[in-house]
mmCIF file of C-alpha atoms in Angstrom:
data_model
loop_
_atom_site.group_PDB
_atom_site.id
_atom_site.type_symbol
_atom_site.label_atom_id
_atom_site.label_comp_id
_atom_site.label_asym_id
_atom_site.label_seq_id
_atom_site.Cartn_x
_atom_site.Cartn_y
_atom_site.Cartn_z
ATOM 1 C CA UNK A 1 -47.578 99.188 152.560
ATOM 2 C CA UNK A 2 -47.049 99.136 156.345
ATOM 3 C CA UNK A 3 -49.007 96.011 156.117
ATOM 4 C CA UNK A 4 -46.634 94.580 153.813
ATOM 5 C CA UNK A 5 -44.308 95.347 156.478
ATOM 6 C CA UNK A 6 -46.138 93.301 158.916
ATOM 7 C CA UNK A 7 -45.303 90.180 156.791
ATOM 8 C CA UNK A 8 -41.785 91.208 156.544
ATOM 9 C CA UNK A 9 -41.566 91.282 160.837
ATOM 10 C CA UNK A 10 -42.860 88.092 160.518
ATOM 11 C CA UNK A 11 -39.573 86.632 157.691
ATOM 12 C CA UNK A 12 -37.474 87.047 161.386
ATOM 13 C CA UNK A 13 -38.678 83.605 161.486
ATOM 14 C CA UNK A 14 -37.528 82.336 158.868
ATOM 15 C CA UNK A 15 -33.561 83.362 158.549
ATOM 16 C CA UNK A 16 -31.184 81.678 159.988
ATOM 17 C CA UNK A 17 -31.442 83.219 163.371
ATOM 18 C CA UNK A 18 -28.940 81.143 164.518
ATOM 19 C CA UNK A 19 -26.507 83.623 162.822
ATOM 20 C CA UNK A 20 -28.858 86.829 162.464
ATOM 21 C CA UNK A 21 -29.510 87.405 165.642
ATOM 22 C CA UNK A 22 -27.667 88.997 168.076
ATOM 23 C CA UNK A 23 -28.725 93.265 170.460
ATOM 24 C CA UNK A 24 -33.244 95.257 172.370
ATOM 25 C CA UNK A 25 -35.314 105.000 171.990
ATOM 26 C CA UNK A 26 -32.045 111.466 168.111
ATOM 27 C CA UNK A 27 -30.001 115.062 166.392
ATOM 28 C CA UNK A 28 -28.122 118.508 165.686
ATOM 29 C CA UNK A 29 -27.413 121.750 165.398
ATOM 30 C CA UNK A 30 -26.457 122.215 161.860
ATOM 31 C CA UNK A 31 -23.148 123.398 160.395
ATOM 32 C CA UNK A 32 -22.204 123.755 156.848
ATOM 33 C CA UNK A 33 -19.125 122.592 155.590
ATOM 34 C CA UNK A 34 -16.616 125.842 154.015
ATOM 35 C CA UNK A 35 -16.274 125.934 150.266
ATOM 36 C CA UNK A 36 -12.430 125.185 150.600
ATOM 37 C CA UNK A 37 -13.901 121.709 153.132
ATOM 38 C CA UNK A 38 -12.892 118.780 151.039
ATOM 39 C CA UNK A 39 -15.138 116.015 152.986
ATOM 40 C CA UNK A 40 -15.968 114.501 155.933
ATOM 41 C CA UNK A 41 -12.573 114.550 157.866
ATOM 42 C CA UNK A 42 -11.030 116.768 155.665
ATOM 43 C CA UNK A 43 -8.227 118.831 156.949
ATOM 44 C CA UNK A 44 -9.438 122.801 156.287
ATOM 45 C CA UNK A 45 -12.612 124.281 157.249
ATOM 46 C CA UNK A 46 -15.231 123.986 160.301
ATOM 47 C CA UNK A 47 -15.534 120.810 162.132
ATOM 48 C CA UNK A 48 -18.769 118.520 160.895
ATOM 49 C CA UNK A 49 -21.197 118.994 163.528
ATOM 50 C CA UNK A 50 -24.044 116.394 164.366
ATOM 51 C CA UNK A 51 -26.109 115.148 167.111
ATOM 52 C CA UNK A 52 -27.013 111.381 167.185
ATOM 53 C CA UNK A 53 -30.257 110.363 168.685
ATOM 54 C CA UNK A 54 -28.967 106.814 171.531
ATOM 55 C CA UNK A 55 -31.390 104.991 174.261
ATOM 56 C CA UNK A 56 -31.067 105.569 177.522
ATOM 57 C CA UNK A 57 -30.338 103.145 179.979
ATOM 58 C CA UNK A 58 -29.788 99.328 179.309
ATOM 59 C CA UNK A 59 -26.767 99.408 177.786
ATOM 60 C CA UNK A 60 -28.321 100.828 175.113
ATOM 61 C CA UNK A 61 -25.226 103.657 174.737
ATOM 62 C CA UNK A 62 -22.398 101.267 175.512
ATOM 63 C CA UNK A 63 -22.109 100.305 171.113
ATOM 64 C CA UNK A 64 -23.118 103.711 169.607
ATOM 65 C CA UNK A 65 -20.354 105.984 171.788
ATOM 66 C CA UNK A 66 -18.036 103.470 171.484
ATOM 67 C CA UNK A 67 -18.557 102.709 167.328
ATOM 68 C CA UNK A 68 -18.998 106.795 167.026
ATOM 69 C CA UNK A 69 -15.754 107.002 169.137
ATOM 70 C CA UNK A 70 -13.672 105.386 167.188
ATOM 71 C CA UNK A 71 -14.750 107.556 163.800
ATOM 72 C CA UNK A 72 -14.137 110.648 165.354
ATOM 73 C CA UNK A 73 -10.786 109.433 166.317
ATOM 74 C CA UNK A 74 -9.754 108.262 162.435
ATOM 75 C CA UNK A 75 -12.041 111.960 161.131
ATOM 76 C CA UNK A 76 -11.170 114.509 163.568
ATOM 77 C CA UNK A 77 -12.991 116.914 161.772
ATOM 78 C CA UNK A 78 -16.093 115.124 162.986
ATOM 79 C CA UNK A 79 -18.110 115.944 166.022
ATOM 80 C CA UNK A 80 -20.740 114.025 167.934
ATOM 81 C CA UNK A 81 -23.156 114.398 170.790
ATOM 82 C CA UNK A 82 -25.971 112.399 171.857
ATOM 83 C CA UNK A 83 -29.213 112.160 172.602
ATOM 84 C CA UNK A 84 -29.996 110.106 175.388
ATOM 85 C CA UNK A 85 -33.762 109.150 175.586
ATOM 86 C CA UNK A 86 -37.007 107.518 174.938
ATOM 87 C CA UNK A 87 -38.653 107.743 171.557
ATOM 88 C CA UNK A 88 -41.870 108.987 172.443
ATOM 89 C CA UNK A 89 -39.764 111.177 175.044
ATOM 90 C CA UNK A 90 -37.554 112.170 170.997
ATOM 91 C CA UNK A 91 -39.984 112.023 168.437
ATOM 92 C CA UNK A 92 -42.724 114.868 169.976
ATOM 93 C CA UNK A 93 -39.421 117.256 170.049
ATOM 94 C CA UNK A 94 -37.671 116.245 166.706
ATOM 95 C CA UNK A 95 -41.898 117.132 165.300
ATOM 96 C CA UNK A 96 -41.837 120.309 166.863
ATOM 97 C CA UNK A 97 -38.152 121.284 165.331
ATOM 98 C CA UNK A 98 -39.093 120.559 162.472
ATOM 99 C CA UNK A 99 -41.838 123.013 161.749
ATOM 100 C CA UNK A 100 -40.132 125.232 163.828
ATOM 101 C CA UNK A 101 -36.682 124.674 161.066
ATOM 102 C CA UNK A 102 -37.245 121.762 158.801
ATOM 103 C CA UNK A 103 -32.941 122.440 157.673
ATOM 104 C CA UNK A 104 -31.561 122.489 161.091
ATOM 105 C CA UNK A 105 -33.246 119.153 162.660
ATOM 106 C CA UNK A 106 -33.262 118.492 166.469
ATOM 107 C CA UNK A 107 -31.297 115.664 165.707
ATOM 108 C CA UNK A 108 -29.573 113.827 162.504
ATOM 109 C CA UNK A 109 -29.997 110.433 162.777
ATOM 110 C CA UNK A 110 -29.945 107.506 165.435
ATOM 111 C CA UNK A 111 -31.643 104.642 166.783
ATOM 112 C CA UNK A 112 -36.036 104.962 166.204
ATOM 113 C CA UNK A 113 -38.619 102.152 167.459
ATOM 114 C CA UNK A 114 -41.489 100.781 165.441
ATOM 115 C CA UNK A 115 -44.043 103.259 166.568
ATOM 116 C CA UNK A 116 -41.761 106.386 165.743
ATOM 117 C CA UNK A 117 -40.750 105.242 162.591
ATOM 118 C CA UNK A 118 -43.776 104.887 160.889
ATOM 119 C CA UNK A 119 -44.560 107.872 162.256
ATOM 120 C CA UNK A 120 -41.572 109.346 160.382
ATOM 121 C CA UNK A 121 -42.939 108.256 157.220
ATOM 122 C CA UNK A 122 -45.715 109.652 157.612
ATOM 123 C CA UNK A 123 -44.701 112.740 158.544
ATOM 124 C CA UNK A 124 -41.785 113.353 155.847
ATOM 125 C CA UNK A 125 -39.300 112.869 158.895
ATOM 126 C CA UNK A 126 -36.283 110.396 156.833
ATOM 127 C CA UNK A 127 -34.031 110.738 154.407
ATOM 128 C CA UNK A 128 -33.029 108.068 152.707
ATOM 129 C CA UNK A 129 -29.847 106.051 153.131
ATOM 130 C CA UNK A 130 -26.998 105.820 151.220
ATOM 131 C CA UNK A 131 -26.171 102.134 149.873
ATOM 132 C CA UNK A 132 -22.851 103.581 148.084
ATOM 133 C CA UNK A 133 -22.168 104.574 151.761
ATOM 134 C CA UNK A 134 -23.722 101.786 154.239
ATOM 135 C CA UNK A 135 -22.438 98.823 152.059
ATOM 136 C CA UNK A 136 -23.335 96.709 155.031
ATOM 137 C CA UNK A 137 -27.019 96.435 154.327
ATOM 138 C CA UNK A 138 -26.363 94.284 151.558
ATOM 139 C CA UNK A 139 -25.699 91.591 155.067
ATOM 140 C CA UNK A 140 -29.842 92.211 155.894
ATOM 141 C CA UNK A 141 -32.143 90.973 153.627
ATOM 142 C CA UNK A 142 -34.005 93.261 151.987
ATOM 143 C CA UNK A 143 -37.448 92.309 153.726
ATOM 144 C CA UNK A 144 -35.732 94.415 156.618
ATOM 145 C CA UNK A 145 -35.246 97.144 154.389
ATOM 146 C CA UNK A 146 -38.021 100.907 154.260
ATOM 147 C CA UNK A 147 -39.566 102.124 151.576
ATOM 148 C CA UNK A 148 -36.659 104.117 149.707
ATOM 149 C CA UNK A 149 -33.804 102.150 151.604
ATOM 150 C CA UNK A 150 -35.261 105.243 154.736
ATOM 151 C CA UNK A 151 -34.282 102.991 157.205
ATOM 152 C CA UNK A 152 -33.054 99.934 157.999
ATOM 153 C CA UNK A 153 -34.612 97.452 160.571
ATOM 154 C CA UNK A 154 -31.014 96.588 162.561
ATOM 155 C CA UNK A 155 -33.064 93.997 164.937
ATOM 156 C CA UNK A 156 -36.558 92.731 166.693
ATOM 157 C CA UNK A 157 -37.772 93.001 169.843
ATOM 158 C CA UNK A 158 -39.837 91.013 171.065
ATOM 159 C CA UNK A 159 -42.585 92.945 173.951
ATOM 160 C CA UNK A 160 -43.547 90.425 176.646
ATOM 161 C CA UNK A 161 -44.691 90.699 180.374
ATOM 162 C CA UNK A 162 -41.922 91.825 182.728
ATOM 163 C CA UNK A 163 -42.695 91.296 186.553
ATOM 164 C CA UNK A 164 -40.892 90.948 190.145
ATOM 165 C CA UNK A 165 -40.465 87.204 190.658
ATOM 166 C CA UNK A 166 -39.795 88.085 194.033
ATOM 167 C CA UNK A 167 -43.399 89.528 195.073
ATOM 168 C CA UNK A 168 -45.914 88.095 191.836
ATOM 169 C CA UNK A 169 -47.364 85.043 193.493
ATOM 170 C CA UNK A 170 -48.792 83.403 190.679
ATOM 171 C CA UNK A 171 -45.978 83.840 187.782
ATOM 172 C CA UNK A 172 -48.274 85.189 184.461
ATOM 173 C CA UNK A 173 -49.402 83.047 181.662
ATOM 174 C CA UNK A 174 -51.186 86.151 179.849
ATOM 175 C CA UNK A 175 -51.638 89.505 178.026
ATOM 176 C CA UNK A 176 -54.962 88.963 180.462
ATOM 177 C CA UNK A 177 -53.017 89.526 183.408
ATOM 178 C CA UNK A 178 -52.446 93.351 182.922
ATOM 179 C CA UNK A 179 -56.369 94.297 182.145
ATOM 180 C CA UNK A 180 -57.894 91.156 184.856
ATOM 181 C CA UNK A 181 -55.717 90.230 187.363
ATOM 182 C CA UNK A 182 -56.450 90.948 190.824
ATOM 183 C CA UNK A 183 -52.936 90.633 191.921
ATOM 184 C CA UNK A 184 -51.431 92.943 189.510
ATOM 185 C CA UNK A 185 -54.835 96.161 190.668
ATOM 186 C CA UNK A 186 -52.798 99.328 190.996
ATOM 187 C CA UNK A 187 -49.519 98.337 190.736
ATOM 188 C CA UNK A 188 -49.506 97.667 186.917
ATOM 189 C CA UNK A 189 -47.273 100.308 185.154
ATOM 190 C CA UNK A 190 -48.539 101.399 181.669
ATOM 191 C CA UNK A 191 -45.856 103.630 179.115
ATOM 192 C CA UNK A 192 -47.561 106.890 177.967
ATOM 193 C CA UNK A 193 -49.058 106.919 174.519
ATOM 194 C CA UNK A 194 -46.570 102.685 174.355
ATOM 195 C CA UNK A 195 -50.649 102.307 172.725
ATOM 196 C CA UNK A 196 -48.630 98.844 170.265
ATOM 197 C CA UNK A 197 -48.080 97.511 174.569
ATOM 198 C CA UNK A 198 -51.635 97.727 176.151
ATOM 199 C CA UNK A 199 -53.905 98.276 172.714
ATOM 200 C CA UNK A 200 -52.447 96.481 170.243
ATOM 201 C CA UNK A 201 -52.557 92.874 172.164
ATOM 202 C CA UNK A 202 -56.451 93.975 173.611
ATOM 203 C CA UNK A 203 -57.241 94.149 169.906
ATOM 204 C CA UNK A 204 -54.984 90.953 169.224
ATOM 205 C CA UNK A 205 -57.050 89.194 171.656
ATOM 206 C CA UNK A 206 -60.342 90.837 173.087
ATOM 207 C CA UNK A 207 -60.835 92.510 169.939
ATOM 208 C CA UNK A 208 -63.516 90.697 168.416
ATOM 209 C CA UNK A 209 -65.177 89.573 171.755
ATOM 210 C CA UNK A 210 -65.191 93.159 172.346
ATOM 211 C CA UNK A 211 -65.932 95.345 169.306
ATOM 212 C CA UNK A 212 -62.173 97.383 169.069
ATOM 213 C CA UNK A 213 -60.282 97.001 165.395
ATOM 214 C CA UNK A 214 -57.539 99.176 164.956
ATOM 215 C CA UNK A 215 -60.168 101.461 162.850
ATOM 216 C CA UNK A 216 -62.550 101.815 165.486
ATOM 217 C CA UNK A 217 -60.221 101.009 168.884
ATOM 218 C CA UNK A 218 -62.855 103.413 171.368
ATOM 219 C CA UNK A 219 -63.874 100.060 172.881
ATOM 220 C CA UNK A 220 -60.575 99.063 173.921
ATOM 221 C CA UNK A 221 -59.579 102.325 175.475
ATOM 222 C CA UNK A 222 -62.755 102.142 176.990
ATOM 223 C CA UNK A 223 -61.914 98.816 178.278
ATOM 224 C CA UNK A 224 -58.453 100.315 179.594
ATOM 225 C CA UNK A 225 -61.037 102.813 181.340
ATOM 226 C CA UNK A 226 -63.172 100.393 183.117
ATOM 227 C CA UNK A 227 -60.426 99.439 184.283
ATOM 228 C CA UNK A 228 -58.294 102.086 185.600
ATOM 229 C CA UNK A 229 -57.606 100.852 188.096
ATOM 230 C CA UNK A 230 -54.812 98.345 187.095
ATOM 231 C CA UNK A 231 -52.806 101.347 186.758
ATOM 232 C CA UNK A 232 -50.247 102.141 188.805
ATOM 233 C CA UNK A 233 -47.930 104.618 186.829
ATOM 234 C CA UNK A 234 -47.581 105.859 183.697
ATOM 235 C CA UNK A 235 -43.576 106.192 183.156
ATOM 236 C CA UNK A 236 -41.511 108.141 180.462
ATOM 237 C CA UNK A 237 -37.781 106.331 180.464
ATOM 238 C CA UNK A 238 -36.442 102.490 181.589
ATOM 239 C CA UNK A 239 -34.805 103.641 184.722
ATOM 240 C CA UNK A 240 -38.338 104.586 185.808
ATOM 241 C CA UNK A 241 -39.783 101.626 185.092
ATOM 242 C CA UNK A 242 -36.721 99.787 186.446
ATOM 243 C CA UNK A 243 -37.340 101.141 189.163
ATOM 244 C CA UNK A 244 -40.478 100.994 190.156
ATOM 245 C CA UNK A 245 -40.254 96.918 189.346
ATOM 246 C CA UNK A 246 -37.324 95.962 191.398
ATOM 247 C CA UNK A 247 -39.417 98.522 194.460
ATOM 248 C CA UNK A 248 -42.811 97.010 194.054
ATOM 249 C CA UNK A 249 -44.067 100.189 193.777
ATOM 250 C CA UNK A 250 -45.487 98.179 190.381
ATOM 251 C CA UNK A 251 -45.563 94.460 190.156
ATOM 252 C CA UNK A 252 -45.732 94.166 186.630
ATOM 253 C CA UNK A 253 -45.144 95.951 182.946
ATOM 254 C CA UNK A 254 -45.819 94.806 179.359
ATOM 255 C CA UNK A 255 -42.044 95.330 178.178
ATOM 256 C CA UNK A 256 -38.791 94.876 176.239
ATOM 257 C CA UNK A 257 -38.071 91.005 176.500
ATOM 258 C CA UNK A 258 -34.593 91.857 175.559
ATOM 259 C CA UNK A 259 -33.554 95.621 178.012
ATOM 260 C CA UNK A 260 -35.460 93.375 180.641
ATOM 261 C CA UNK A 261 -32.641 90.233 180.114
ATOM 262 C CA UNK A 262 -30.367 92.973 181.150
ATOM 263 C CA UNK A 263 -31.642 94.135 184.275
ATOM 264 C CA UNK A 264 -31.908 90.290 185.293
ATOM 265 C CA UNK A 265 -28.464 89.500 184.563
ATOM 266 C CA UNK A 266 -27.362 92.084 186.927
ATOM 267 C CA UNK A 267 -28.879 91.373 189.282
ATOM 268 C CA UNK A 268 -32.587 92.907 189.520
ATOM 269 C CA UNK A 269 -34.716 90.528 190.727
ATOM 270 C CA UNK A 270 -37.180 90.326 187.905
ATOM 271 C CA UNK A 271 -38.356 88.108 185.404
ATOM 272 C CA UNK A 272 -40.413 87.425 181.883
ATOM 273 C CA UNK A 273 -42.850 85.655 180.971
ATOM 274 C CA UNK A 274 -44.133 84.916 177.393
ATOM 275 C CA UNK A 275 -47.775 85.040 176.746
ATOM 276 C CA UNK A 276 -49.192 82.586 175.556
ATOM 277 C CA UNK A 277 -50.775 84.818 173.326
ATOM 278 C CA UNK A 278 -47.812 85.550 171.581
ATOM 279 C CA UNK A 279 -45.128 88.043 172.382
ATOM 280 C CA UNK A 280 -44.881 92.218 170.342
ATOM 281 C CA UNK A 281 -42.460 91.836 167.359
ATOM 282 C CA UNK A 282 -41.175 95.119 167.625
ATOM 283 C CA UNK A 283 -38.809 96.510 164.990
ATOM 284 C CA UNK A 284 -36.144 98.947 165.542
ATOM 285 C CA UNK A 285 -34.428 100.906 162.578
ATOM 286 C CA UNK A 286 -31.305 103.254 162.016
ATOM 287 C CA UNK A 287 -31.909 106.729 159.992
ATOM 288 C CA UNK A 288 -30.762 109.749 158.704
ATOM 289 C CA UNK A 289 -33.254 112.512 159.695
ATOM 290 C CA UNK A 290 -34.243 115.427 156.998
ATOM 291 C CA UNK A 291 -32.651 118.208 156.270
ATOM 292 C CA UNK A 292 -30.086 117.411 157.927
ATOM 293 C CA UNK A 293 -26.415 118.977 155.104
ATOM 294 C CA UNK A 294 -25.305 117.182 153.475
ATOM 295 C CA UNK A 295 -22.503 116.800 155.492
ATOM 296 C CA UNK A 296 -24.733 115.647 158.143
ATOM 297 C CA UNK A 297 -25.767 113.568 155.778
ATOM 298 C CA UNK A 298 -23.000 111.637 154.078
ATOM 299 C CA UNK A 299 -21.240 110.743 158.652
ATOM 300 C CA UNK A 300 -24.204 109.878 159.888
ATOM 301 C CA UNK A 301 -24.717 107.457 156.647
ATOM 302 C CA UNK A 302 -20.841 106.231 157.884
ATOM 303 C CA UNK A 303 -21.613 105.704 161.187
ATOM 304 C CA UNK A 304 -24.391 104.179 161.019
ATOM 305 C CA UNK A 305 -22.267 102.182 158.144
ATOM 306 C CA UNK A 306 -19.873 100.652 161.185
ATOM 307 C CA UNK A 307 -23.023 100.450 163.342
ATOM 308 C CA UNK A 308 -24.661 97.436 160.587
ATOM 309 C CA UNK A 309 -21.104 95.606 160.611
ATOM 310 C CA UNK A 310 -21.354 92.091 162.121
ATOM 311 C CA UNK A 311 -19.605 92.934 164.921
ATOM 312 C CA UNK A 312 -21.311 95.502 166.012
ATOM 313 C CA UNK A 313 -24.721 94.244 165.816
ATOM 314 C CA UNK A 314 -23.077 91.270 167.554
ATOM 315 C CA UNK A 315 -21.250 94.095 170.697
ATOM 316 C CA UNK A 316 -25.131 95.137 170.809
ATOM 317 C CA UNK A 317 -26.396 91.869 171.390
ATOM 318 C CA UNK A 318 -23.889 90.682 174.000
ATOM 319 C CA UNK A 319 -24.828 93.934 175.661
ATOM 320 C CA UNK A 320 -28.889 95.121 175.324
ATOM 321 C CA UNK A 321 -28.972 90.979 174.675
ATOM 322 C CA UNK A 322 -31.833 92.449 171.009
ATOM 323 C CA UNK A 323 -31.820 89.226 168.053
ATOM 324 C CA UNK A 324 -30.642 91.491 165.490
ATOM 325 C CA UNK A 325 -31.553 91.426 160.650
ATOM 326 C CA UNK A 326 -27.458 90.488 160.308
ATOM 327 C CA UNK A 327 -26.569 87.490 158.244
ATOM 328 C CA UNK A 328 -23.070 87.994 159.806
ATOM 329 C CA UNK A 329 -23.671 88.479 163.234
ATOM 330 C CA UNK A 330 -23.516 85.900 165.320
ATOM 331 C CA UNK A 331 -25.931 84.896 168.815
ATOM 332 C CA UNK A 332 -23.793 85.949 171.562
ATOM 333 C CA UNK A 333 -23.634 82.572 173.902
ATOM 334 C CA UNK A 334 -25.446 83.327 177.084
ATOM 335 C CA UNK A 335 -28.350 84.198 174.672
ATOM 336 C CA UNK A 336 -28.613 80.969 172.968
ATOM 337 C CA UNK A 337 -31.623 79.188 174.761
ATOM 338 C CA UNK A 338 -33.691 82.807 175.134
ATOM 339 C CA UNK A 339 -37.110 81.903 173.909
ATOM 340 C CA UNK A 340 -36.448 86.343 172.157
ATOM 341 C CA UNK A 341 -34.700 84.098 169.902
ATOM 342 C CA UNK A 342 -36.340 81.316 169.159
ATOM 343 C CA UNK A 343 -38.547 80.857 164.915
ATOM 344 C CA UNK A 344 -41.493 79.828 167.724
ATOM 345 C CA UNK A 345 -41.508 82.711 169.760
ATOM 346 C CA UNK A 346 -40.848 85.075 166.925
ATOM 347 C CA UNK A 347 -42.959 83.191 164.629
ATOM 348 C CA UNK A 348 -46.136 83.658 167.145
ATOM 349 C CA UNK A 349 -46.085 87.186 167.119
ATOM 350 C CA UNK A 350 -48.568 89.950 167.926
ATOM 351 C CA UNK A 351 -47.459 92.328 164.613
ATOM 352 C CA UNK A 352 -49.047 96.082 165.215
ATOM 353 C CA UNK A 353 -50.366 97.494 162.162
ATOM 354 C CA UNK A 354 -47.850 100.374 163.287
ATOM 355 C CA UNK A 355 -49.380 101.934 159.889
ATOM 356 C CA UNK A 356 -52.296 102.744 161.516
ATOM 357 C CA UNK A 357 -50.688 104.153 165.048
ATOM 358 C CA UNK A 358 -48.745 107.112 163.290
ATOM 359 C CA UNK A 359 -51.624 107.829 161.197
ATOM 360 C CA UNK A 360 -54.300 107.438 164.020
ATOM 361 C CA UNK A 361 -51.592 108.896 166.918
ATOM 362 C CA UNK A 362 -53.804 112.132 168.070
ATOM 363 C CA UNK A 363 -56.883 110.526 168.110
ATOM 364 C CA UNK A 364 -55.660 107.625 170.215
ATOM 365 C CA UNK A 365 -53.480 109.713 172.589
ATOM 366 C CA UNK A 366 -56.884 111.888 172.389
ATOM 367 C CA UNK A 367 -58.792 108.567 173.031
ATOM 368 C CA UNK A 368 -56.500 107.131 176.053
ATOM 369 C CA UNK A 369 -56.241 111.306 178.067
ATOM 370 C CA UNK A 370 -60.365 111.505 177.540
ATOM 371 C CA UNK A 371 -60.807 107.745 178.372
ATOM 372 C CA UNK A 372 -58.321 106.482 180.995
ATOM 373 C CA UNK A 373 -55.814 109.714 182.347
ATOM 374 C CA UNK A 374 -58.787 111.413 183.613
ATOM 375 C CA UNK A 375 -59.474 108.430 186.268
ATOM 376 C CA UNK A 376 -55.846 108.063 186.887
ATOM 377 C CA UNK A 377 -54.992 111.576 188.213
#
């Protein structure tokens, strides 16, 4: 299933990107409607309360908050609160919440990256979208619909190398710069447990040489362990990474080219290098969390439908620079020359095996903690 999805993500290149791109990691208190409540916007009964997960920083909150505000204005019987964080922080909380009470999810719907989406499919975390409500899904090719409609891929970002252009003497050109470049020794920032951003490219570029694969990842972790002096900081949020790169405490990091571009547009002394071996193709999904009440699920589907409109996706693109999959959304003028939106960049992307990553997340964490993190303390 997921191996075919890897091809699906590449199929973004076969879409009409010129007319399909635009845009860049959660909760809820269950509140069932009373028997007298008519619908999500009804005039009687208790409020339908939901929690939505959105990514923190880098303008990721702008469009969802605008869309939700308009929805709540038209549906006064609905109350939506936001959880702003990263998927690497929020998803473990969601798992713990499900284990504590499967009928009271930590969040009801929101934005999830490829790693969290794959884990969620493996953990039975997602509720199928109601396509009779989410009618804007028709503008997104079926190759981007998750199995059984348990979410829809609305955007595909590119992970590349982000660096401080004022302090780096020789701009990076390859993934090898992360682990073998003397200039970045002790100045490389990595996301803790975000293995697709530094283990996946290592497997893709040097796997055969060092004997590493998704089925046998230990040589890749050992390779990093032997070069742990490259790593200066492990990060857990966009804003933390941005501050480190701007200050020079970190000089380079594997990260979303789209989010980095918003920082650059805002005046950050950073630049994006597209590795010669290809960027990491990184899909983003909107999903409803299993365990939400029927009323919560209905509202979540209605809001997701608004978020998938051409207007909302175009605005998200303008704010965050993430290519989107909708065939009706336009590319913002300021991103028409961005390499991330090009057919060539997308078609040559590195596609991590998200299914294997999800299935083996615990064993990969154990390898990371045992082989690498012990050397960082």
